[in-house]
Tab-separated table of C-alpha atoms in Angstrom:
chain	number	residue	atom	x	y	z
Q	105	MET	CA	2.866	44.403	-24.891
Q	106	LEU	CA	-0.068	42.132	-26.317
Q	107	ASP	CA	-1.933	44.247	-28.894
Q	108	ALA	CA	-4.861	41.319	-28.886
Q	109	LEU	CA	-6.041	38.872	-26.710
Q	110	GLU	CA	-7.762	36.818	-30.250
Q	111	VAL	CA	-10.434	35.591	-27.663
Q	112	ASP	CA	-13.524	33.767	-29.866
Q	113	ASP	CA	-17.099	34.482	-28.572
Q	114	ASP	CA	-17.604	31.589	-26.298
Q	115	ASP	CA	-14.273	32.920	-24.461
Q	116	SER	CA	-15.251	36.333	-24.531
Q	117	VAL	CA	-18.948	35.173	-22.548
Q	118	SER	CA	-16.435	33.203	-20.153
Q	119	ILE	CA	-14.409	35.955	-19.342
Q	120	VAL	CA	-17.469	38.373	-18.263
Q	121	GLU	CA	-18.677	35.296	-16.495
Q	122	GLU	CA	-15.340	34.765	-14.413
Q	123	VAL	CA	-15.093	38.092	-13.925
Q	124	GLU	CA	-18.747	39.125	-12.354
Q	125	LYS	CA	-18.171	35.862	-10.270
Q	126	ALA	CA	-14.684	36.921	-8.820
Q	127	PHE	CA	-15.915	40.624	-8.139
Q	128	GLY	CA	-19.203	39.645	-7.156
Q	129	ILE	CA	-20.409	42.261	-9.384
Q	130	THR	CA	-22.744	41.691	-12.691
Q	131	LEU	CA	-22.150	43.052	-15.951
Q	132	SER	CA	-24.804	43.679	-18.327
Q	133	ASP	CA	-24.641	42.639	-22.161
Q	134	ALA	CA	-24.356	46.028	-23.365
Q	135	GLU	CA	-21.936	47.176	-20.698
Q	136	ALA	CA	-19.627	43.803	-21.312
Q	137	THR	CA	-19.986	44.323	-25.382
Q	138	ALA	CA	-19.226	47.980	-25.329
Q	139	CYS	CA	-15.073	46.958	-23.764
Q	140	ASN	CA	-13.076	46.603	-26.517
Q	141	THR	CA	-9.958	46.716	-24.321
Q	142	VAL	CA	-8.904	45.268	-21.410
Q	143	GLY	CA	-8.793	48.577	-19.717
Q	144	ASP	CA	-12.053	49.376	-20.974
Q	145	LEU	CA	-13.425	46.335	-18.782
Q	146	PHE	CA	-11.523	47.546	-15.761
Q	147	ALA	CA	-12.275	50.705	-16.143
Q	148	LEU	CA	-16.148	49.120	-15.978
Q	149	VAL	CA	-15.547	47.151	-13.200
Q	150	CYS	CA	-14.057	49.925	-11.299
Q	151	THR	CA	-17.289	51.387	-11.167
Q	152	LYS	CA	-18.773	48.535	-9.559
Q	153	VAL	CA	-16.736	47.840	-6.870
Q	154	PRO	CA	-15.099	50.472	-4.343
Q	155	THR	CA	-11.496	50.532	-5.333
Q	156	VAL	CA	-8.799	52.987	-3.742
Q	157	SER	CA	-5.489	54.156	-5.240
Q	158	GLY	CA	-3.438	53.292	-2.341
Q	159	SER	CA	-4.192	52.821	1.355
Q	160	ASP	CA	-1.261	51.208	3.852
Q	161	GLN	CA	-4.723	50.145	5.470
Q	162	LEU	CA	-5.450	47.260	3.333
Q	163	PRO	CA	-3.753	44.373	3.633
Q	164	CYS	CA	-2.433	42.465	0.355
Q	165	LEU	CA	-4.622	40.225	-1.087
Q	166	THR	CA	-1.633	37.996	-2.572
Q	167	ALA	CA	0.074	38.055	1.109
Q	168	SER	CA	-3.329	37.554	2.664
Q	169	ALA	CA	-3.791	34.692	0.408
Q	170	PHE	CA	-0.340	32.904	0.232
Q	171	ARG	CA	-0.627	32.654	4.591
Q	172	ALA	CA	-3.887	31.213	4.704
Q	173	ILE	CA	-2.630	28.279	2.211
Q	174	ARG	CA	0.409	27.941	4.090
Q	175	ARG	CA	-1.040	27.760	7.446
Q	176	ALA	CA	-3.485	24.950	6.017
Q	177	ILE	CA	-0.477	23.527	4.524
Q	178	ARG	CA	1.540	23.357	7.740
Q	179	PHE	CA	-1.866	21.545	9.223
Q	180	ARG	CA	-1.639	18.977	7.289
Q	181	LYS	CA	2.436	18.560	6.773
Q	182	PRO	CA	3.795	20.383	10.417
Q	183	THR	CA	7.333	19.744	9.010
Q	184	SER	CA	6.946	21.447	5.814
Q	185	GLN	CA	9.281	24.907	5.049
Q	186	ILE	CA	6.976	27.376	2.891
Q	187	ARG	CA	7.649	29.880	1.547
Q	188	PRO	CA	6.288	32.054	-1.658
Q	189	ASP	CA	8.761	30.561	-4.007
Q	190	THR	CA	8.181	27.222	-2.819
Q	191	ARG	CA	8.202	24.141	-5.427
Q	192	LEU	CA	4.486	23.500	-5.730
Q	193	ASP	CA	5.173	19.643	-6.339
Q	194	SER	CA	7.481	19.748	-3.284
Q	195	VAL	CA	4.838	19.831	-1.260
Q	196	ILE	CA	1.412	19.512	-2.884
Q	197	ASP	CA	2.063	15.429	-3.137
Q	198	GLY	CA	0.005	12.913	-5.204
Q	199	ASP	CA	-0.556	12.544	-8.645
Q	200	ASP	CA	-4.282	14.234	-8.164
Q	201	HIS	CA	-4.621	17.415	-7.185
Q	202	ARG	CA	-8.224	17.608	-7.175
Q	203	ALA	CA	-8.479	16.606	-3.004
Q	204	TRP	CA	-5.544	19.466	-2.316
Q	205	ARG	CA	-8.229	21.817	-3.693
Q	206	ASP	CA	-10.668	20.493	-1.636
Q	207	TYR	CA	-8.753	20.568	1.093
Q	208	LEU	CA	-7.472	23.973	1.261
Q	209	THR	CA	-10.640	25.753	-0.109
Q	210	SER	CA	-12.245	24.602	3.359
Q	211	HIS	CA	-9.674	25.433	5.281
Q	212	THR	CA	-8.991	28.714	3.855
Q	213	GLY	CA	-12.252	30.005	2.860
Q	214	LEU	CA	-10.631	31.169	-0.444
Q	215	ARG	CA	-11.677	30.331	-3.872
Q	216	LEU	CA	-8.927	28.114	-6.086
Q	217	PRO	CA	-8.299	27.338	-9.326
Q	218	VAL	CA	-9.636	24.115	-10.764
Q	219	PRO	CA	-6.728	22.030	-11.488
Q	220	SER	CA	-6.157	21.135	-14.883
Q	221	LEU	CA	-7.410	17.604	-16.736
Q	222	GLN	CA	-3.993	15.711	-17.956
Q	223	LYS	CA	-3.526	13.746	-21.072
Q	224	SER	CA	-3.429	10.248	-20.158
Q	225	SER	CA	-3.519	6.394	-21.446
Q	226	ILE	CA	-7.325	5.956	-20.313
Q	227	LEU	CA	-8.721	8.426	-23.050
Q	228	PHE	CA	-6.975	5.381	-25.694
Q	229	ALA	CA	-7.619	2.554	-23.930
Q	230	GLY	CA	-10.912	3.826	-23.208
Q	231	PHE	CA	-11.446	4.565	-27.213
Q	232	VAL	CA	-9.846	1.127	-28.032
Q	233	ILE	CA	-11.861	-1.082	-25.576
Q	234	ILE	CA	-15.116	0.317	-25.904
Q	235	SER	CA	-15.155	0.490	-29.658
Q	236	GLY	CA	-13.882	-2.608	-29.964
Q	237	SER	CA	-16.386	-3.815	-27.977
Q	238	ALA	CA	-19.474	-2.213	-30.141
Q	239	ILE	CA	-18.205	-3.579	-33.254
Q	240	LEU	CA	-17.949	-7.106	-31.414
Q	241	VAL	CA	-21.634	-6.305	-30.482
Q	242	MET	CA	-22.596	-4.758	-34.010
Q	243	GLY	CA	-20.687	-6.132	-37.071
Q	244	LEU	CA	-17.891	-4.675	-39.624
Q	245	SER	CA	-20.062	-2.806	-41.614
Q	246	VAL	CA	-18.875	0.861	-42.494
Q	247	PRO	CA	-21.695	2.780	-40.834
Q	248	LYS	CA	-21.658	-0.015	-37.624
Q	249	LEU	CA	-18.251	0.949	-37.604
Q	250	PHE	CA	-18.264	4.930	-37.579
Q	251	LEU	CA	-21.068	4.226	-35.207
Q	252	ALA	CA	-18.845	2.342	-32.700
Q	253	GLY	CA	-16.082	5.010	-33.218
Q	254	VAL	CA	-19.002	7.664	-32.082
Q	255	ILE	CA	-19.194	5.363	-28.952
Q	256	GLY	CA	-16.218	4.500	-27.910
Q	257	LEU	CA	-14.866	8.425	-27.859
Q	258	SER	CA	-17.637	9.708	-26.233
Q	259	ALA	CA	-17.598	6.800	-23.926
Q	260	ALA	CA	-13.351	7.349	-23.854
Q	261	LEU	CA	-14.010	11.224	-23.175
Q	262	ALA	CA	-16.474	10.617	-20.129
Q	263	ILE	CA	-13.973	8.513	-18.646
Q	264	GLN	CA	-11.280	10.777	-18.736
Q	265	TYR	CA	-13.281	13.594	-17.709
Q	266	ARG	CA	-14.421	11.472	-14.333
Q	267	TYR	CA	-11.643	9.686	-13.752
Q	268	GLY	CA	-8.471	11.556	-15.230
Q	269	ARG	CA	-5.927	12.879	-13.166
Q	270	ARG	CA	-5.969	16.603	-12.506
Q	271	THR	CA	-3.022	18.798	-11.119
Q	272	TRP	CA	-2.126	22.581	-10.845
Q	273	SER	CA	0.756	21.910	-13.783
Q	274	GLU	CA	0.532	25.974	-14.612
Q	275	PHE	CA	1.397	27.160	-11.387
Q	276	ASP	CA	5.414	26.077	-10.365
Q	277	THR	CA	5.034	27.931	-6.763
Q	278	ILE	CA	3.222	28.325	-3.985
Q	279	GLY	CA	3.433	31.841	-4.697
Q	280	ASP	CA	1.848	31.375	-8.110
Q	281	LEU	CA	-1.304	29.901	-6.696
Q	282	ALA	CA	-1.239	32.267	-3.748
Q	283	ARG	CA	-1.763	35.067	-6.542
Q	284	GLU	CA	-3.953	33.157	-8.368
Q	285	ALA	CA	-6.687	32.486	-5.361
Q	286	SER	CA	-6.251	36.326	-4.352
Q	287	ALA	CA	-7.641	36.939	-7.794
Q	288	LEU	CA	-10.357	34.573	-7.645
Q	289	SER	CA	-11.472	35.737	-4.200
Q	290	ILE	CA	-10.976	39.153	-4.704
Q	291	ALA	CA	-14.930	39.730	-3.425
Q	292	GLN	CA	-14.229	38.449	-0.388
Q	293	ALA	CA	-11.507	40.459	0.639
Q	294	ILE	CA	-13.825	43.519	-0.840
Q	295	ARG	CA	-16.743	42.314	1.372
Q	296	ALA	CA	-14.232	42.029	4.462
Q	297	ASN	CA	-11.889	45.345	3.853
Q	298	GLY	CA	-14.866	47.253	2.415
Q	299	SER	CA	-12.877	48.139	-0.474
Q	300	VAL	CA	-9.451	47.335	-3.143
Q	301	ARG	CA	-6.253	48.761	-4.502
Q	302	LYS	CA	-6.699	49.503	-7.708
Q	303	VAL	CA	-3.354	47.932	-8.429
Q	304	GLU	CA	-4.423	44.482	-7.482
Q	305	ALA	CA	-8.151	44.661	-8.721
Q	306	TRP	CA	-6.039	45.186	-11.778
Q	307	SER	CA	-3.856	42.183	-11.535
Q	308	ALA	CA	-6.674	40.087	-10.479
Q	309	LEU	CA	-8.464	41.025	-14.073
Q	310	VAL	CA	-5.017	40.052	-15.861
Q	311	ALA	CA	-5.214	37.260	-13.757
Q	312	LEU	CA	-8.483	35.647	-14.674
Q	313	VAL	CA	-8.773	37.367	-18.638
Q	314	ALA	CA	-4.751	35.637	-19.147
Q	315	PRO	CA	-6.148	31.752	-19.600
Q	316	PHE	CA	-8.227	32.806	-22.102
Q	317	SER	CA	-5.680	34.426	-24.302
Q	318	GLN	CA	-4.562	32.753	-27.597
Q	319	ARG	CA	-1.398	34.740	-27.882
Q	320	ASN	CA	1.611	35.077	-25.241
Q	321	GLY	CA	2.798	38.518	-24.382
Q	322	ASP	CA	1.974	40.991	-21.289
Q	323	ILE	CA	-1.464	42.459	-21.054
Q	324	GLY	CA	-1.911	46.222	-21.039
Q	325	THR	CA	-4.847	48.353	-20.808
Q	326	ARG	CA	-4.590	48.740	-23.940
Q	327	THR	CA	-4.741	45.070	-25.195
Q	328	ARG	CA	-7.587	44.485	-27.061
Q	329	PHE	CA	-10.084	41.235	-26.946
Q	330	PHE	CA	-10.063	41.325	-30.831
Q	331	THR	CA	-7.950	42.254	-33.606
Q	332	GLU	CA	-11.219	44.117	-34.628
Q	333	ARG	CA	-14.365	44.472	-33.295
Q	334	ARG	CA	-16.911	42.373	-34.580
């Protein structure tokens, strides 16, 4: 079991924002600061949302998300045979998944993760071209070379962000994507069903926190955010 996530201060703020957005709640600074472990944060979340220990009346959130995603994909690709273990890249085609995210969001009503920006040659090519152009215009003095480099890097990063390829590379299967979507959309499920199972609320919280961890390992209730609380 992971003893600490080792998140930095910026990430700790981002975690709170993600939890607030996903669960549809508001956490005060004092409440968030008092959370030393993931279990503390979970206990706090459970005071803000209606949770039950178990109920056969409530649908499984991951299964519901999977069925919604499957319906949307089949509408676009009727011949697709889709199971939870179906590889994502076998049905989600194309080098850029932003269009698929927009499509699935509009057809399922789920919040889906933003595809990750992939490294590409655009950044290097943009840096070389723009820096070279700046050098030709400004000359070859050391300060101007430095300025040209800054201009080239800034412009290349902007180009990469705007035109770079984005994919769901962190998800192997449709089931993985459905689990993440159910975590991000848990507030919608709570509004629709009136409550949520504690086990699913915990799974959603772990899914929201895990991307910020600087270490590999299973996250438990005793997993701290920092090695020592600062």
